[in-house]
Short mmCIF file of C-alpha atoms and ligand atoms in Angstrom, two decimals:
data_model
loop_
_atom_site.label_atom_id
_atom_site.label_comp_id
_atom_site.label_asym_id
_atom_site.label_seq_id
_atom_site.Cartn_x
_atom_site.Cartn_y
_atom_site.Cartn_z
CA UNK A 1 14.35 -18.84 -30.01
CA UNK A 2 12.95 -15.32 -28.90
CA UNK A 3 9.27 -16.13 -29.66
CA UNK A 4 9.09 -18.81 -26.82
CA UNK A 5 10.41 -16.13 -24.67
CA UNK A 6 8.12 -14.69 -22.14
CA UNK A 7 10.73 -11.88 -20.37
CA UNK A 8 13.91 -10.86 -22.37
CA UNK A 9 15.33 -8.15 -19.89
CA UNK A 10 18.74 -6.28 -21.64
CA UNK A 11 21.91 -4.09 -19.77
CA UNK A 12 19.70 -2.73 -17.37
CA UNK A 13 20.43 0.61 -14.82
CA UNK A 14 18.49 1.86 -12.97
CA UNK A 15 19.36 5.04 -10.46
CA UNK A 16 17.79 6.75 -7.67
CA UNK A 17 18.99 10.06 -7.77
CA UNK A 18 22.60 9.48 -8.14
CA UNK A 19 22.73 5.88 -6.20
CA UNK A 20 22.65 2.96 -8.88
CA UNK A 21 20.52 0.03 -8.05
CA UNK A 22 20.83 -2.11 -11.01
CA UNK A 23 24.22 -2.37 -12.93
CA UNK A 24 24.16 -4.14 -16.15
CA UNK A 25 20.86 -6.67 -15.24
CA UNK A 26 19.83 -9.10 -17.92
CA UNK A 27 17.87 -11.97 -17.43
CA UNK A 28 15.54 -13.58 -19.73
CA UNK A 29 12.42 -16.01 -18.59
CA UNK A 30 10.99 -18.40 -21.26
CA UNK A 31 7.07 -18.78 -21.49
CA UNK A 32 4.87 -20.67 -19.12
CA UNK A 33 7.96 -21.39 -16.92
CA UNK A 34 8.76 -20.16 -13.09
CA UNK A 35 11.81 -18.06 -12.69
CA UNK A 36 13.36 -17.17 -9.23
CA UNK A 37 15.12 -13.82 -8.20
CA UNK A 38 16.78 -14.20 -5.29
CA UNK A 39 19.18 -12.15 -3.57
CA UNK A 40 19.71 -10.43 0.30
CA UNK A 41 17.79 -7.68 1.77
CA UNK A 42 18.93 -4.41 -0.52
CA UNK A 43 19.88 -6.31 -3.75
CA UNK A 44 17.81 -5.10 -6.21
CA UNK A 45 15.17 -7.40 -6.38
CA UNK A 46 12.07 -5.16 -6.14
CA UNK A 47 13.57 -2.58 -8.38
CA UNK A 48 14.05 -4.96 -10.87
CA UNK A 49 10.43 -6.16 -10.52
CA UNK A 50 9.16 -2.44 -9.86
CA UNK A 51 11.02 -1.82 -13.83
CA UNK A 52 9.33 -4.52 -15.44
CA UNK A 53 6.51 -3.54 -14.22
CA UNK A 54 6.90 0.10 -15.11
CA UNK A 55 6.75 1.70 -12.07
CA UNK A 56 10.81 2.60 -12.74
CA UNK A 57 11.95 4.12 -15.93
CA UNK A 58 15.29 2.67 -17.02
CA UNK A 59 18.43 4.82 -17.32
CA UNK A 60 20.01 2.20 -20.10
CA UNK A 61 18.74 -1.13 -21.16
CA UNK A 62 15.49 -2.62 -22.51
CA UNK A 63 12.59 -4.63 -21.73
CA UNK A 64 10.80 -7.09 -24.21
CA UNK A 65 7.63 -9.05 -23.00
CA UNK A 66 7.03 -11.71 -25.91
CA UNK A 67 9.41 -9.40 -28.38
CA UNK A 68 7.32 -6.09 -27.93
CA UNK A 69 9.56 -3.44 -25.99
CA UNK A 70 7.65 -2.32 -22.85
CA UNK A 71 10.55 -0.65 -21.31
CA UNK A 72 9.58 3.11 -20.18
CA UNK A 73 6.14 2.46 -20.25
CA UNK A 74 4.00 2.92 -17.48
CA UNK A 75 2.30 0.36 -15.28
CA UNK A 76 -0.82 0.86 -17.31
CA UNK A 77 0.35 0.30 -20.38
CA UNK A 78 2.33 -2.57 -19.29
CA UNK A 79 -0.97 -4.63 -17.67
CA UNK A 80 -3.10 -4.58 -20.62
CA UNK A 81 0.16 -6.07 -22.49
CA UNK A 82 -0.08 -9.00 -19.96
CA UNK A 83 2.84 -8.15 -17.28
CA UNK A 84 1.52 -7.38 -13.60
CA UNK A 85 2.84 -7.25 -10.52
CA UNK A 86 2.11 -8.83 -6.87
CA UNK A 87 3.99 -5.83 -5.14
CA UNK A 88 5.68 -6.62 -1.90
CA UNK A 89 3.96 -6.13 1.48
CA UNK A 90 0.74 -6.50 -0.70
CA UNK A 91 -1.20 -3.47 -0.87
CA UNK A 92 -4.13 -4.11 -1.25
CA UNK A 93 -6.84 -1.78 -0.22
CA UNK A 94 -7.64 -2.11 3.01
CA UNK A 95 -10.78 -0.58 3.69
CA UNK A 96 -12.29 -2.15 0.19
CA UNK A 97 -13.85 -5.76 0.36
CA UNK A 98 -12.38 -8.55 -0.97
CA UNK A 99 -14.80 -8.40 -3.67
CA UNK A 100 -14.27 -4.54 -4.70
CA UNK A 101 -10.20 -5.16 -4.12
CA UNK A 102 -10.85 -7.78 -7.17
CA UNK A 103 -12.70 -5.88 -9.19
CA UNK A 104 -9.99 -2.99 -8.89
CA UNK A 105 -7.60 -5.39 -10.31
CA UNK A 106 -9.60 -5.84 -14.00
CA UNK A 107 -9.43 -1.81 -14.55
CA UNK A 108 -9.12 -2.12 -18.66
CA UNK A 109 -12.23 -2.08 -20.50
CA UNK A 110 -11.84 -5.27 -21.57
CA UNK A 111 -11.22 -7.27 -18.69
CA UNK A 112 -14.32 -5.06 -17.14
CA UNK A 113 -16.63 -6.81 -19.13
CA UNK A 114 -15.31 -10.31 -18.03
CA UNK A 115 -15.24 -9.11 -14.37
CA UNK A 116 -17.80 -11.45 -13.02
CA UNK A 117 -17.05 -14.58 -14.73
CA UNK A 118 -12.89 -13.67 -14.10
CA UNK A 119 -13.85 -13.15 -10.38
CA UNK A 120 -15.36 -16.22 -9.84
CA UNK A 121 -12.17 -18.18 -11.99
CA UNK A 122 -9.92 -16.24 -8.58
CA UNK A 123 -12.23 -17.63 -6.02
CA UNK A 124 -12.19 -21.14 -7.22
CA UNK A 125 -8.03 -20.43 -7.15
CA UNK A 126 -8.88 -19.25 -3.60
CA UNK A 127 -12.26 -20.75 -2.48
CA UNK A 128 -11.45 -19.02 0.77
CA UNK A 129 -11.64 -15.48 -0.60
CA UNK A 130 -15.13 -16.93 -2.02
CA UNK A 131 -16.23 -17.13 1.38
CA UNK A 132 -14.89 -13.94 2.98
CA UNK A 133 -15.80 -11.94 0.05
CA UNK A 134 -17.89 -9.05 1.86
CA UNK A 135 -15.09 -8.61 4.66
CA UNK A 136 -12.99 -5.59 4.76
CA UNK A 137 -9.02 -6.32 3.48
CA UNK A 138 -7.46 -5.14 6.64
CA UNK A 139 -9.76 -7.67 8.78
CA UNK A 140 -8.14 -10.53 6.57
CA UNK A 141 -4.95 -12.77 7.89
CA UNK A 142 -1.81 -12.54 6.55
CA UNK A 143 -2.23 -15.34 4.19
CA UNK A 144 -5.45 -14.36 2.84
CA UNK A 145 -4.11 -11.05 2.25
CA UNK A 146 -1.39 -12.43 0.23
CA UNK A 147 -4.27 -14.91 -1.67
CA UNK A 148 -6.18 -11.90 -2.12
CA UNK A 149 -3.37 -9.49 -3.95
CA UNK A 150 -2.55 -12.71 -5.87
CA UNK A 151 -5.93 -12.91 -6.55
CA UNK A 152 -6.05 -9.62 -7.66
CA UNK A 153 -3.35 -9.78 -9.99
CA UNK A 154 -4.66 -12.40 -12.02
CA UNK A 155 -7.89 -10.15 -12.88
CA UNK A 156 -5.78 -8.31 -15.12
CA UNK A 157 -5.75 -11.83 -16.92
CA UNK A 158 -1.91 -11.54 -16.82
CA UNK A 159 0.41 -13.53 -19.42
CA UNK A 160 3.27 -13.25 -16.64
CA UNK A 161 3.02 -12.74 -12.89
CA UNK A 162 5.82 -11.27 -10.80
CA UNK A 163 5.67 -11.87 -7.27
CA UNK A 164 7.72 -9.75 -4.66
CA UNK A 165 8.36 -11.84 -1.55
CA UNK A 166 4.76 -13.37 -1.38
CA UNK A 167 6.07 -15.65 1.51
CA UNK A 168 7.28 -13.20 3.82
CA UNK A 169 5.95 -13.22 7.49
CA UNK A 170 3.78 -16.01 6.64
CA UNK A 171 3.87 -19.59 8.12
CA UNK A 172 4.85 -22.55 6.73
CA UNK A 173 1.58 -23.83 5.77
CA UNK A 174 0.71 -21.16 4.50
CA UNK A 175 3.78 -20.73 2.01
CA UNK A 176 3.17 -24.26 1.09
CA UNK A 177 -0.83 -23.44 0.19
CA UNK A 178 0.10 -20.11 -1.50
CA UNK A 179 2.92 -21.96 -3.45
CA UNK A 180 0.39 -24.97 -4.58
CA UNK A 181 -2.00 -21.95 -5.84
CA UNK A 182 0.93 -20.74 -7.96
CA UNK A 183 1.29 -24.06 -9.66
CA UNK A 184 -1.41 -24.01 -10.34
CA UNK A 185 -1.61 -20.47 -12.53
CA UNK A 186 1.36 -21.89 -13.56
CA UNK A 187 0.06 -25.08 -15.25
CA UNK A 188 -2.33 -22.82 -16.96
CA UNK A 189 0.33 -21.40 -19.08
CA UNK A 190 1.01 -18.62 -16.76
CA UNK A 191 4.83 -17.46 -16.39
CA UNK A 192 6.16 -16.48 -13.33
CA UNK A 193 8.90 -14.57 -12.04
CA UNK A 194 9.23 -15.48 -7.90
CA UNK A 195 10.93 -13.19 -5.69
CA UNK A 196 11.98 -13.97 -2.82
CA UNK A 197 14.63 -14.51 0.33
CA UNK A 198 13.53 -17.95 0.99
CA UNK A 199 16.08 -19.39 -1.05
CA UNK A 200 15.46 -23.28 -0.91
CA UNK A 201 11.56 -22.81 -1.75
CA UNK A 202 11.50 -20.69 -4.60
CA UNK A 203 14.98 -22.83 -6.17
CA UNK A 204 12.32 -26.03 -6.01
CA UNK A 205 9.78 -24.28 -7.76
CA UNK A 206 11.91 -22.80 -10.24
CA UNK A 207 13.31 -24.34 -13.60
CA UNK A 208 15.68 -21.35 -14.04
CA UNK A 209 17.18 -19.10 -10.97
CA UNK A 210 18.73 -15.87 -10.67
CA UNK A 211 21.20 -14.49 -7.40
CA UNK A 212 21.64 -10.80 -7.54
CA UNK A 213 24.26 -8.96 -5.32
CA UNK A 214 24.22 -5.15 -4.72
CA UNK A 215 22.46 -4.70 -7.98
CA UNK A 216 24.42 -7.19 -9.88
CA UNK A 217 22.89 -10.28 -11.03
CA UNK A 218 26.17 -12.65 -10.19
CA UNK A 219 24.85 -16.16 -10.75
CA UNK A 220 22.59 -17.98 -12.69
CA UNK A 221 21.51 -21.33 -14.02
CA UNK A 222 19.01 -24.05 -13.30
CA UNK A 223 18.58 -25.10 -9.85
CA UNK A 224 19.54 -28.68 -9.84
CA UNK A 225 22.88 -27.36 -11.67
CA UNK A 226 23.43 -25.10 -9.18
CA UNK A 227 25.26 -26.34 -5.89
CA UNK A 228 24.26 -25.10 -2.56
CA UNK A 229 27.78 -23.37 -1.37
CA UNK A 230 27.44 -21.83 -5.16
CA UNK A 231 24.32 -19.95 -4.26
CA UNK A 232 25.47 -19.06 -0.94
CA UNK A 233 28.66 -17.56 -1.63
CA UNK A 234 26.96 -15.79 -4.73
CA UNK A 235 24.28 -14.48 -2.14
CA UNK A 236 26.78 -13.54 0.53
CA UNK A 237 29.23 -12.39 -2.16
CA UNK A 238 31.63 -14.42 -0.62
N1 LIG B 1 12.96 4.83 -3.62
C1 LIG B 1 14.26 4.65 -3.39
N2 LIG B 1 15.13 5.67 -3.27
C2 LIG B 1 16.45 5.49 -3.05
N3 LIG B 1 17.01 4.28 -2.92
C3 LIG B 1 16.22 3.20 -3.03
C4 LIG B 1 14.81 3.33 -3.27
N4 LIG B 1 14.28 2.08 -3.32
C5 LIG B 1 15.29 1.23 -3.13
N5 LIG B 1 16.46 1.90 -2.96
C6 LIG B 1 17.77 1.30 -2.73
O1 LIG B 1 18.06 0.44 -3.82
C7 LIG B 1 18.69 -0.77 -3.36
C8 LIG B 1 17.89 -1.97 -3.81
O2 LIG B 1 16.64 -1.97 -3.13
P1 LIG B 1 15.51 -3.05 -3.43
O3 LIG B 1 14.32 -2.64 -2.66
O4 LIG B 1 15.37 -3.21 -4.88
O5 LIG B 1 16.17 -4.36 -2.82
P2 LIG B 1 15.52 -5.77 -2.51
O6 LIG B 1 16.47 -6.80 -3.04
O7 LIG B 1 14.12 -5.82 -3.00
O8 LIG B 1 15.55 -5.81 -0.92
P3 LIG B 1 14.54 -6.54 0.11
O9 LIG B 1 14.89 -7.98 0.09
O10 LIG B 1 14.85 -5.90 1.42
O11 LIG B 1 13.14 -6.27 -0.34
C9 LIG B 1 18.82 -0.61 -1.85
O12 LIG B 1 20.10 -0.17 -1.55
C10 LIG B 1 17.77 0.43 -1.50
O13 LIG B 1 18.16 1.18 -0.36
MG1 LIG B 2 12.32 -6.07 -2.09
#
C-alpha cells in the first residue's frame, strides 16, 4: 500500500550536461525501514541521493515522500517536508562549533523554536559531541565529524535520513559505533536510505537493498534473498 511508503522514486534521469547519470531509476523504501544503495565508485549513488534531496532537478521521473511529489523542489523545500541529507565527505562547517554546526541544521522556523531541547535529544545520540561542543569542526576526528553531520541532520527533525558513504575512511570501530547510532534513529521510526561501498555492512543493516551499475539500478531484493556472487556480479556487472 502507498501510504506505508516512506520513498516511492519513479523512471528517473538525470543528466549533466549531455552525460546521463541515472537511466530509468526506481526504487521505493517503505516507512521506518533501512534501505541500502550500493554500487562502485561512479554509479550513481550520490546523484540519486543529491535528487531526492533536491539538490538535482530531474530530466524525467518523479519523486513522492509519503505520496506528496517533491521532485524539482529545492533542498529547502524538501527538509521542512521531512527528507534530509548526510552529504558525502560531510561538510560540515569547519570553522563553526559543534554547537553552532547544530543549530545550522534546524534553519525552519519551526524547528528554531525547538532548537535547544532538539540539540540536547543529538547529544544524548552522541554524548561525545555533548562534551566537545565548544570545539571548532575541523579540530574534530573523523568519526566525530561524521557523528556531528549526522547529528546535524537530525535537527531538521527528519522523517527520512539519507546517508552518503558515512563509513568511508573511518575505522572499524568506529563504523560499528556510528552504525549502532543509526539503529537507533532507526527504532525511533526514522527511515533510512544507507549509501555506501561497504557492501556486507550496510546488506546487514538493511531489510531491502539496491545495486546500481553505471546509473542503472540492476538488482534488487532483500538481503538474505540475495546471494553473495548475485551482488557481486550485479556490482561488477559481470
Ligand atoms: N557535477 C557533475 N558533473 C558531471 N558529471 C558528474 C557530476 N557529478 C557526478 N558526475 C558523474 O556522474 C556519474 C555518477 O556519479 P556519482 O557521484 O553519482 O557516483 P557514486 O556512485 O556516488 O560514486 P562514488 O562511490 O565514487 O561516490 C559519474 O560518472 C560521475 O563522473
Ligand atoms: Mg558518491
Amino acid at each position: 500500500m502507498s501510504e506505508s511508503l516512506a520513498l516511492k522514486v519513479r523512471d528517473l534521469d538525470i543528466f549533466y550536461k549531455d552525460f546521463q547519470a541515472l537511466w530509468n531509476v526506481s526504487l521505493e523504501v517503505r516507512e521506518g525501514k533501512i534501505v541500502s544503495v550500493i554500487g562502485a565508485n561512479g554509479s550513481g549513488k550520490s546523484t540519486l541521493l543529491n535528487t531526492i534531496s533536491g539538490l538535482l532537478d530531474p530530466t524525467r521521473g518523479t519523486i513522492e515522500l509519503f505520496g506528496e511529489r517533491i521532485d524539482g523542489l529545492p533542498p529547502h523545500e524538501t527538509v521542512p517536508r521531512g527528507v534530509t541529507l548526510v552529504p558525502e565527505g560531510r561538510r560540515i562547517f569547519p570553522r563553526l562549533t559543534v554547537y553552532e554546526n547544530l543549530v545550522m541544521g534546524s534553519y525552519t522556523p519551526r524547528r528554531r523554536s525547538k532548537r535547544e531541547e532538539t540539540i540536547s535529544k543529538a547529544y544524548e545520540l552522541f554524548p561525545v559531541l555533548n562534551e566537545r561542543h565548544d570545539q571548532m569542526a575541523d579540530t574534530l576526528s573523523g568519526g566525530e565529524q561524521q557523528m556531528l553531520a549526522i547529528a546535524r541532520a537530525m535537527m531538521s527533525e527528519p522523517k527520512l535520513i539519507l546517508c552518503d558513504e558515512i563509513s568511508l575512511g573511518l575505522a572499524p570501530v568506529i563504523i560499528k559505533d556510528i552504525y549502532k547510532r543509526l539503529g537507533q534513529i532507526n527504532q525511533e521510526g526514522i527511515t533510512i536510505v544507507l549509501v555506501e561501498q561497504d557492501v556486507k555492512r550496510s546488506l546487514k543493516a538493511a531489510s531491502q537493498a539496491y545495486v546500481m551499475l553505471e546509473g542503472k539500478i540492476v538488482l534488487e531484493g532483500q538481503p538474505s534473498s540475495l546471494t553473495e556472487e548475485q551482488v557481486k556480479n550485479a556490482y561488477f556487472g559481470i
